[in-house]
JSON list of C-alpha atoms and ligand atoms in Angstrom, two decimals:
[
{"chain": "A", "resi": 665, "resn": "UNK", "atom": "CA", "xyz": [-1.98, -8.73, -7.40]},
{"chain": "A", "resi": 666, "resn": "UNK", "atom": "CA", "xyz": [-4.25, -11.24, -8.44]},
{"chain": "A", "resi": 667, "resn": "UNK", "atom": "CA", "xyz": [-4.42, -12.86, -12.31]},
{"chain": "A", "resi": 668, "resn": "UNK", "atom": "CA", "xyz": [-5.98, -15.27, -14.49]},
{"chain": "A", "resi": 669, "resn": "UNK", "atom": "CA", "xyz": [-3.52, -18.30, -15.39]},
{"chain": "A", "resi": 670, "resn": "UNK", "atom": "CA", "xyz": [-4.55, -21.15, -17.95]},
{"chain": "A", "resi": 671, "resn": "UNK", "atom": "CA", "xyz": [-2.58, -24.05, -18.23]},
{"chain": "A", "resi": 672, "resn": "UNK", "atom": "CA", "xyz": [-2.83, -27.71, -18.76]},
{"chain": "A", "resi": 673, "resn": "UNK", "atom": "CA", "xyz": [-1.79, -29.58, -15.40]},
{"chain": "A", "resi": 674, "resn": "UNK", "atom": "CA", "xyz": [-1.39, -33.49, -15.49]},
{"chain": "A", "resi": 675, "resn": "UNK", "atom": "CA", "xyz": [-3.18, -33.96, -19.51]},
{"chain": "A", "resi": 676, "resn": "UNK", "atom": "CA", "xyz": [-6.08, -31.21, -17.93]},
{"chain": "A", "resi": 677, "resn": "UNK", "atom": "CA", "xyz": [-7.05, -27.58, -18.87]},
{"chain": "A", "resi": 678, "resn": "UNK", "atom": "CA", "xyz": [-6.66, -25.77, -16.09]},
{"chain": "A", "resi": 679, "resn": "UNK", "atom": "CA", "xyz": [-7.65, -22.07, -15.45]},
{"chain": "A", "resi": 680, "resn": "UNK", "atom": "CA", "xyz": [-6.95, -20.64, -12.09]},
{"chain": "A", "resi": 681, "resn": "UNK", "atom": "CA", "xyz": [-6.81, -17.52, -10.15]},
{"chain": "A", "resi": 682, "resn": "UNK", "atom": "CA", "xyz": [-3.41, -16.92, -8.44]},
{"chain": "A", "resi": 683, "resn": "UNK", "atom": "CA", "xyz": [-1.45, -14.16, -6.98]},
{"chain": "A", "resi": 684, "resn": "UNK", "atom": "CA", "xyz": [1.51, -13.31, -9.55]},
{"chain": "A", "resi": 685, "resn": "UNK", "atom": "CA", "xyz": [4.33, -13.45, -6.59]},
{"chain": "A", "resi": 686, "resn": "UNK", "atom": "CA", "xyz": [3.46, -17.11, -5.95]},
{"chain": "A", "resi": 687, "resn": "UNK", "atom": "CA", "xyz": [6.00, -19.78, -6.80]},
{"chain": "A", "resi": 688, "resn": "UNK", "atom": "CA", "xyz": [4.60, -22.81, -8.82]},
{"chain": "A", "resi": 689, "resn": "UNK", "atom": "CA", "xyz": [5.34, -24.74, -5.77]},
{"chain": "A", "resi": 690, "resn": "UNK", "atom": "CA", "xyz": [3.01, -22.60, -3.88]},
{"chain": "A", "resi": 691, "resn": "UNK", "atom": "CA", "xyz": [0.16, -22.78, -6.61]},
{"chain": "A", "resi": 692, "resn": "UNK", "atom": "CA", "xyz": [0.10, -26.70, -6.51]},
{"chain": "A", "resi": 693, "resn": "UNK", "atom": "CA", "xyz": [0.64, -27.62, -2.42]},
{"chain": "A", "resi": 694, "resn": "UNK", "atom": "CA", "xyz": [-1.36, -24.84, -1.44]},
{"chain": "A", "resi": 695, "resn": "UNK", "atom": "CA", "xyz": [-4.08, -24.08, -3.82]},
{"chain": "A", "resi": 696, "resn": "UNK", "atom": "CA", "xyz": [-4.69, -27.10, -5.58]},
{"chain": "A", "resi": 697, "resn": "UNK", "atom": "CA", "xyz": [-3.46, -29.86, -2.75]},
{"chain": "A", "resi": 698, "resn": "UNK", "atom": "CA", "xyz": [-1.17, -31.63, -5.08]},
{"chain": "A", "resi": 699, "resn": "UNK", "atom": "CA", "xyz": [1.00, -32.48, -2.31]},
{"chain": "A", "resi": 700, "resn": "UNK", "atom": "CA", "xyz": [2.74, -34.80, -3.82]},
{"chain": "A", "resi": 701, "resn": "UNK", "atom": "CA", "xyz": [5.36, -32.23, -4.84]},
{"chain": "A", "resi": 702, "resn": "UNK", "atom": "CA", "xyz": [7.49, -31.72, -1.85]},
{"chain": "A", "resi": 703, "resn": "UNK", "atom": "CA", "xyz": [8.35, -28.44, 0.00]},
{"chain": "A", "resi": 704, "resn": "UNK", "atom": "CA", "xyz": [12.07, -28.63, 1.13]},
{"chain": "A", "resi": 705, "resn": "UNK", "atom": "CA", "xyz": [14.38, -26.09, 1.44]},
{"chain": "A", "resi": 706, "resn": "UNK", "atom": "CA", "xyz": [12.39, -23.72, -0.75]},
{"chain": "A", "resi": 707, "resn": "UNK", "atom": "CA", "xyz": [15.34, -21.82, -2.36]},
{"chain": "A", "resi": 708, "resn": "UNK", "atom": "CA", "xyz": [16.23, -24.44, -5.26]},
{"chain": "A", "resi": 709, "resn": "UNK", "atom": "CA", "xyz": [18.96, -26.78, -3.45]},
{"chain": "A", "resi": 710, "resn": "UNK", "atom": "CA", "xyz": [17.06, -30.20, -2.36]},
{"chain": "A", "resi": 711, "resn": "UNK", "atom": "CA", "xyz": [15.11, -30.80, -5.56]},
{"chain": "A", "resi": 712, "resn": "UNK", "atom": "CA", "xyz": [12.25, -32.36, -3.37]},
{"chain": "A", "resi": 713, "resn": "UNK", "atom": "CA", "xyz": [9.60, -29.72, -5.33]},
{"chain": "A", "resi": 714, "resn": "UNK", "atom": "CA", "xyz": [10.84, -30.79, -8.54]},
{"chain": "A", "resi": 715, "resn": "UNK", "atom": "CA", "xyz": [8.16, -30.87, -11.09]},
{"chain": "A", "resi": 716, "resn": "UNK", "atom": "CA", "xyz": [8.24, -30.83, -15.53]},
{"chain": "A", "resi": 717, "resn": "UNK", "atom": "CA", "xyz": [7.61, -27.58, -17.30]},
{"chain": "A", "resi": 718, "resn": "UNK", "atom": "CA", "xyz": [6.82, -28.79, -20.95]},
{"chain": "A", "resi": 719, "resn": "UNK", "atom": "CA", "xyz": [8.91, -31.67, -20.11]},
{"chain": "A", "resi": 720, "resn": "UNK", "atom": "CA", "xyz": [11.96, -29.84, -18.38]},
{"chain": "A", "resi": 721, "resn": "UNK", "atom": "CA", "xyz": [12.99, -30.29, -15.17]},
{"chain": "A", "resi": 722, "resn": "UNK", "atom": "CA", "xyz": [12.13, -27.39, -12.77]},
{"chain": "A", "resi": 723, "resn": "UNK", "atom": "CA", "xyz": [12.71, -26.27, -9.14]},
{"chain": "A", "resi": 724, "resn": "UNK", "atom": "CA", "xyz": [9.03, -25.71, -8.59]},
{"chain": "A", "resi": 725, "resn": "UNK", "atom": "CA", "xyz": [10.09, -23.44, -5.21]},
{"chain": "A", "resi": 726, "resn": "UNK", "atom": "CA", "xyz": [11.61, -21.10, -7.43]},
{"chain": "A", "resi": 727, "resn": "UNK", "atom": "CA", "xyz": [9.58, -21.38, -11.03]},
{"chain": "A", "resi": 728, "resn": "UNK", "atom": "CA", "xyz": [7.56, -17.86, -11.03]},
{"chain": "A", "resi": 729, "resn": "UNK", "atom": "CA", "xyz": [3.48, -19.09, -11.29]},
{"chain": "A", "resi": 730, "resn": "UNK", "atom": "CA", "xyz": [3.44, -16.62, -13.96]},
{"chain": "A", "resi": 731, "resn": "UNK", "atom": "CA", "xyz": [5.59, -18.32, -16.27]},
{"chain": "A", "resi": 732, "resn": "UNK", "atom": "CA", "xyz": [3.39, -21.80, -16.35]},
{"chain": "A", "resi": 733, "resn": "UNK", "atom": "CA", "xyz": [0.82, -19.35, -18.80]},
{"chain": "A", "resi": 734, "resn": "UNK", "atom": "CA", "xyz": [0.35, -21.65, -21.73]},
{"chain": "A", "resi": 735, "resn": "UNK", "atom": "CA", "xyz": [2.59, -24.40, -20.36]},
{"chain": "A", "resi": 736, "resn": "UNK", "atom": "CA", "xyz": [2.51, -27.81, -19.62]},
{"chain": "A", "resi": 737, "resn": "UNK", "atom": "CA", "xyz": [2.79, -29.08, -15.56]},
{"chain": "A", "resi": 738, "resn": "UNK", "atom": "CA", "xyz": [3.36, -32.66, -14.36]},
{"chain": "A", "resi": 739, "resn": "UNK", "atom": "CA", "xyz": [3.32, -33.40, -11.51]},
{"chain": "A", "resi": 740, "resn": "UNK", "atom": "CA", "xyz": [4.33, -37.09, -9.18]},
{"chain": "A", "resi": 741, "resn": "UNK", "atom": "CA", "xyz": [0.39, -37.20, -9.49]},
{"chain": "A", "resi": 742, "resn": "UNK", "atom": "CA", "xyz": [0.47, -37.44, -13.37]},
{"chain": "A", "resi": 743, "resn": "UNK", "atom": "CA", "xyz": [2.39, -40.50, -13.44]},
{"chain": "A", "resi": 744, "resn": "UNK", "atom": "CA", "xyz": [0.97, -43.80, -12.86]},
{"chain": "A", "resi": 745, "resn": "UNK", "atom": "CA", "xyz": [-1.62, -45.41, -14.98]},
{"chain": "A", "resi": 746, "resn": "UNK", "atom": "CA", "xyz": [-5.68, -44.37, -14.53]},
{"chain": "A", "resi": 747, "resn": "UNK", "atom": "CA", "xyz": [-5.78, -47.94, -13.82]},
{"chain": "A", "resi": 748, "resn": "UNK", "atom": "CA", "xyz": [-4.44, -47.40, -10.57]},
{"chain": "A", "resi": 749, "resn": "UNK", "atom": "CA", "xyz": [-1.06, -49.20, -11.58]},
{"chain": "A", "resi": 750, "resn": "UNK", "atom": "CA", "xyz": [2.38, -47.93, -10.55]},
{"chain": "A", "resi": 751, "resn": "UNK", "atom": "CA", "xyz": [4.04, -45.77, -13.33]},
{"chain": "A", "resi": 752, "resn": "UNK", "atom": "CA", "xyz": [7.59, -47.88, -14.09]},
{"chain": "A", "resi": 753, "resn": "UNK", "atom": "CA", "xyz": [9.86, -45.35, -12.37]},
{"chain": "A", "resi": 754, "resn": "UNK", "atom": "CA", "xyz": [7.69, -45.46, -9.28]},
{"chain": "A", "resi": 755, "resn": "UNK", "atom": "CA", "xyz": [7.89, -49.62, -9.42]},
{"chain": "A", "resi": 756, "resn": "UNK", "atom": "CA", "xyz": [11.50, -49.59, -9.85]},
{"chain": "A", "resi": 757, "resn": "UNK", "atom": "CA", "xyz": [11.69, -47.42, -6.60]},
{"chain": "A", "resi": 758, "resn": "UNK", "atom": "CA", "xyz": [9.66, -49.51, -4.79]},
{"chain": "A", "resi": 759, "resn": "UNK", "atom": "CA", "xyz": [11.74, -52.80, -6.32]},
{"chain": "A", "resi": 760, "resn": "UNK", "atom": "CA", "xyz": [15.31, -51.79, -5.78]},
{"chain": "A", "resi": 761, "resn": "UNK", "atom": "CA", "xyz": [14.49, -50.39, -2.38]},
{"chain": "A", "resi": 762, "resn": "UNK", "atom": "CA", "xyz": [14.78, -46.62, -3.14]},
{"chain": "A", "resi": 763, "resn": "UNK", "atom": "CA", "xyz": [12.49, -45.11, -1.08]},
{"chain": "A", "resi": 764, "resn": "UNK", "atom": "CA", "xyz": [12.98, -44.97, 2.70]},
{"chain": "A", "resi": 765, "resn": "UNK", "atom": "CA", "xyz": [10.54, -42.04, 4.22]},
{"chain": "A", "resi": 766, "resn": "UNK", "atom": "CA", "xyz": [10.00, -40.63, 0.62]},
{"chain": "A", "resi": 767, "resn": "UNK", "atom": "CA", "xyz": [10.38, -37.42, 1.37]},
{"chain": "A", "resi": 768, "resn": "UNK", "atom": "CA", "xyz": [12.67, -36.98, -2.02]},
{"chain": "A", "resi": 769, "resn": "UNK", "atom": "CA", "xyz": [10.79, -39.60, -3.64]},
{"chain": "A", "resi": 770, "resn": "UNK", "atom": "CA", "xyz": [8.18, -37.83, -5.84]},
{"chain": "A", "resi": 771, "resn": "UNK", "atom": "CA", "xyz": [11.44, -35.09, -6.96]},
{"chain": "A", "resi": 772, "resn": "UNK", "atom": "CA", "xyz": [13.70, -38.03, -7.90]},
{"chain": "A", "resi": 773, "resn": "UNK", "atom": "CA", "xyz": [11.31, -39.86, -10.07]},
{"chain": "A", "resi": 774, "resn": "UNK", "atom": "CA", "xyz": [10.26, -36.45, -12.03]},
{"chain": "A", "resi": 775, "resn": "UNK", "atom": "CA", "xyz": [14.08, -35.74, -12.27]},
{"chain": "A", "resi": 776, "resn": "UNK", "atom": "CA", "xyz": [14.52, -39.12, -13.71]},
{"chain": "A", "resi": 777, "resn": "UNK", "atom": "CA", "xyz": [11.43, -38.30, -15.96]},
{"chain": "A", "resi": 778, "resn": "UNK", "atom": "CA", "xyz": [12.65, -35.93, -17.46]},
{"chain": "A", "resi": 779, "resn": "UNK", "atom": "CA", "xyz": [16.39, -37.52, -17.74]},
{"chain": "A", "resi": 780, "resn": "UNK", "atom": "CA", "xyz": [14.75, -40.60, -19.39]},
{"chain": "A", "resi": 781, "resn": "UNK", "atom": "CA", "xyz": [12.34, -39.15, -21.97]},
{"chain": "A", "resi": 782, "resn": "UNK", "atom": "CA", "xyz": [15.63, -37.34, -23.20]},
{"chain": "A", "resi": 783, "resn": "UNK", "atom": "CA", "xyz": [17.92, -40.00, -22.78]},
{"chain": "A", "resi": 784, "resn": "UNK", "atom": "CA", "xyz": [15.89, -43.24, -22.91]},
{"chain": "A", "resi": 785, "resn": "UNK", "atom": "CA", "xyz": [19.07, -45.22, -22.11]},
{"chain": "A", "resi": 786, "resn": "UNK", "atom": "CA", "xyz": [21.54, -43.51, -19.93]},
{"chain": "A", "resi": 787, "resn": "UNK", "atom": "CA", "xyz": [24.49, -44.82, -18.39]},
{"chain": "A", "resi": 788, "resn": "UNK", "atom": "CA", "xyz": [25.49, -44.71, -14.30]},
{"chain": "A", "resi": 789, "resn": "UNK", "atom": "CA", "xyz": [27.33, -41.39, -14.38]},
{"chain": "A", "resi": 790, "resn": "UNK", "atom": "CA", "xyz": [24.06, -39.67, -16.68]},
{"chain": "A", "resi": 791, "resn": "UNK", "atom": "CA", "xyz": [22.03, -40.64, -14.49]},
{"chain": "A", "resi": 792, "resn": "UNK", "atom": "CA", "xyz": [23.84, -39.17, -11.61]},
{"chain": "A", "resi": 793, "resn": "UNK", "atom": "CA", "xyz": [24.33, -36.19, -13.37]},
{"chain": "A", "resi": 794, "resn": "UNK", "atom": "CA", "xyz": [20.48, -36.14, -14.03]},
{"chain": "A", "resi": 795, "resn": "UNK", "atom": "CA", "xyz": [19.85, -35.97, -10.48]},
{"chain": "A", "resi": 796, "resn": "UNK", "atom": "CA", "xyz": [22.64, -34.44, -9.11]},
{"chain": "A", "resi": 797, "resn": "UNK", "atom": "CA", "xyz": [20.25, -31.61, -8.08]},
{"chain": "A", "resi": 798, "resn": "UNK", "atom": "CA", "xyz": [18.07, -33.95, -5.71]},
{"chain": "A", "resi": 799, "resn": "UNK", "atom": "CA", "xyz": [19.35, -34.73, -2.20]},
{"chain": "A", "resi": 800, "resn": "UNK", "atom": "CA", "xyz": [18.16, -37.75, -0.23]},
{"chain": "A", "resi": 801, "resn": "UNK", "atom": "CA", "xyz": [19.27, -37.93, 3.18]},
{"chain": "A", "resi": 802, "resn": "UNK", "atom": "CA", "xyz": [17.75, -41.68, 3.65]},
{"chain": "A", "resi": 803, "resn": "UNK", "atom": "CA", "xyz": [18.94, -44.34, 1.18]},
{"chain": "A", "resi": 804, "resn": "UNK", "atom": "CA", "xyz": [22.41, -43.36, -0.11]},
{"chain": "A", "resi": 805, "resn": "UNK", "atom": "CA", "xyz": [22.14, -43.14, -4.07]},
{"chain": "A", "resi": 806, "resn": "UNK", "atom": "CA", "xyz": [23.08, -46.68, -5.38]},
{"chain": "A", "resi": 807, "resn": "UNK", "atom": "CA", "xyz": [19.12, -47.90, -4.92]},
{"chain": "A", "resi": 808, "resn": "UNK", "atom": "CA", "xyz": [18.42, -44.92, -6.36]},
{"chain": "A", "resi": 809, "resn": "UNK", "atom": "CA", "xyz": [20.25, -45.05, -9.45]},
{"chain": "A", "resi": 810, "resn": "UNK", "atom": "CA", "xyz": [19.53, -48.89, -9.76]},
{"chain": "A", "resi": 811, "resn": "UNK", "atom": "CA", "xyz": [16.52, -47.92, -9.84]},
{"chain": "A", "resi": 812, "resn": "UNK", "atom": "CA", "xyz": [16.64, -45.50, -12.67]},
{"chain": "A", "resi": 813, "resn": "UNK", "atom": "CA", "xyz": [18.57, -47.95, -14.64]},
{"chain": "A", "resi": 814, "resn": "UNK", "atom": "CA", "xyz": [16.38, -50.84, -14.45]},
{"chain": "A", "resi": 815, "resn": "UNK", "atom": "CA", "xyz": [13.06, -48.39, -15.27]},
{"chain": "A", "resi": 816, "resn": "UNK", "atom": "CA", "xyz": [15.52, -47.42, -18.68]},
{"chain": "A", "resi": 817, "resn": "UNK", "atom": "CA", "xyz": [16.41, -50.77, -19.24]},
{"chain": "A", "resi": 818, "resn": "UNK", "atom": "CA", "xyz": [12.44, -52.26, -18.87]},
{"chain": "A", "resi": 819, "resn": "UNK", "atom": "CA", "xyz": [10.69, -49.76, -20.78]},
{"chain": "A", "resi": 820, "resn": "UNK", "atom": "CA", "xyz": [12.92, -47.95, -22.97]},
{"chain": "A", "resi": 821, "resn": "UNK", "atom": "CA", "xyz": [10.81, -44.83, -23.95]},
{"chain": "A", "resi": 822, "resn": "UNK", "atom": "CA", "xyz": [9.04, -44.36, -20.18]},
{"chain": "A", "resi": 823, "resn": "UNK", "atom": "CA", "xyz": [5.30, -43.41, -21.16]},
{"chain": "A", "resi": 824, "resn": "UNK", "atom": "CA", "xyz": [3.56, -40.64, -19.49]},
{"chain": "A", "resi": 825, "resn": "UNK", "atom": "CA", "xyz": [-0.21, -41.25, -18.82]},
{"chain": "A", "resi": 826, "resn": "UNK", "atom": "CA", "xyz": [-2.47, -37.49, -18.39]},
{"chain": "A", "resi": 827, "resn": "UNK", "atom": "CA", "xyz": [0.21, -36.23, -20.85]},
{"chain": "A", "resi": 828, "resn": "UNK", "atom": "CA", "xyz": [0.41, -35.29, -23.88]},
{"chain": "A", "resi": 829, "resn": "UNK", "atom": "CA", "xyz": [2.91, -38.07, -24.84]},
{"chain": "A", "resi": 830, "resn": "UNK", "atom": "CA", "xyz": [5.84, -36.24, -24.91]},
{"chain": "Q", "resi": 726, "resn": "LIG", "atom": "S1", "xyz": [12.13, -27.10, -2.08]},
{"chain": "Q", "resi": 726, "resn": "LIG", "atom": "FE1", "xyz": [12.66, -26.52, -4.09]},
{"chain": "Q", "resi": 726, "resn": "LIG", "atom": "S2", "xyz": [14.72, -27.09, -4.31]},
{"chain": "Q", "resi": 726, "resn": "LIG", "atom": "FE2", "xyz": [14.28, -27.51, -2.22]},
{"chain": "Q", "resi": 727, "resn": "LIG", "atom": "S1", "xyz": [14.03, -41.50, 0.94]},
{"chain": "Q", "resi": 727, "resn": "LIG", "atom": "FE1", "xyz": [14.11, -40.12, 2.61]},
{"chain": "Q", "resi": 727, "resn": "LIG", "atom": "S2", "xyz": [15.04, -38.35, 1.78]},
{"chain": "Q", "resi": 727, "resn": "LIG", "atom": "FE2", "xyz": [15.18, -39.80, 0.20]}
]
């Protein structure tokens, strides 16, 4: 069955028509070509297709597309500055050598969004636990959570830009 969903994706209004059995993941790869969000294992245990729900964390694979109504999305594509510069997360990545074919890349960073507008500072073992529902099978996790750690420790609060500074 078809419906009318309005929501604000990335700091934008959105309305769009989608069919009410989709997944959110299936609403943003397929319909709108954010591909940025990655399709892994599709039933909630790779976090690749992680995106925020008003600033949560969310298996996007397994978030009904009915249940964005009213919400707020972000996606890896809301990140990043409209000048075209790297949003911290993503230059810590890059820096401390976190990202091998990326495939987990754009999940990780959203996990570690969301871990680090709720806990600007965590330590090793939070930030673990923050993404303790992402698998990468390329770099091992010490780059990774380097990584995480340094963005904390540069920027403290970790703006968002297309948000609604949350
Ligand atoms: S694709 Fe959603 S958790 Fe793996
Ligand atoms: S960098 Fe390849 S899966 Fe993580």
């Amino acid at each position: 069955m078809k419906k009318m969903i309005s929501f604000v994706l990335n700091g934008d209004k959105m309305e769009v028509e989608v069919e009410t059995h989709w997944s959110l993941l299936h609403l943003l790869r397929e319909r709108l070509e954010l591909t940025g969000t990655k399709s892994g294992c599709e039933r909630g245990e790779c976090g690749a297709c992680t995106v925020l729900v008003d600033g949560k964390a969310v298996n996007s694979c397994l978030f009904p597309v009915m249940e964005i109504e009213g919400a707020r999305v972000t996606t890896i594509e809301g990140l990043g500055r409209s000048s075209g510069e790297l949003h911290p997360l993503q230059q810590a990545f890059v820096d401390h050598g976190a990202v091998q074919c990326g495939f987990c890349t754009p999940g990780m960073i959203m996990a570690a969004k969301a871990l680090l507008d709720e806990n600007p500072h965590p330590n090793e073992e939070e930030i673990r636990h923050g993404i303790a529902g992402n698998i990468c099978r390329c770099t091992g996790y010490v780059q990774i959570v380097r990584a995480i750690s340094a963005a904390s420790e540069s920027s403290g609060q970790v703006p968002e830009v297309g948000g609604e500074g949350d």
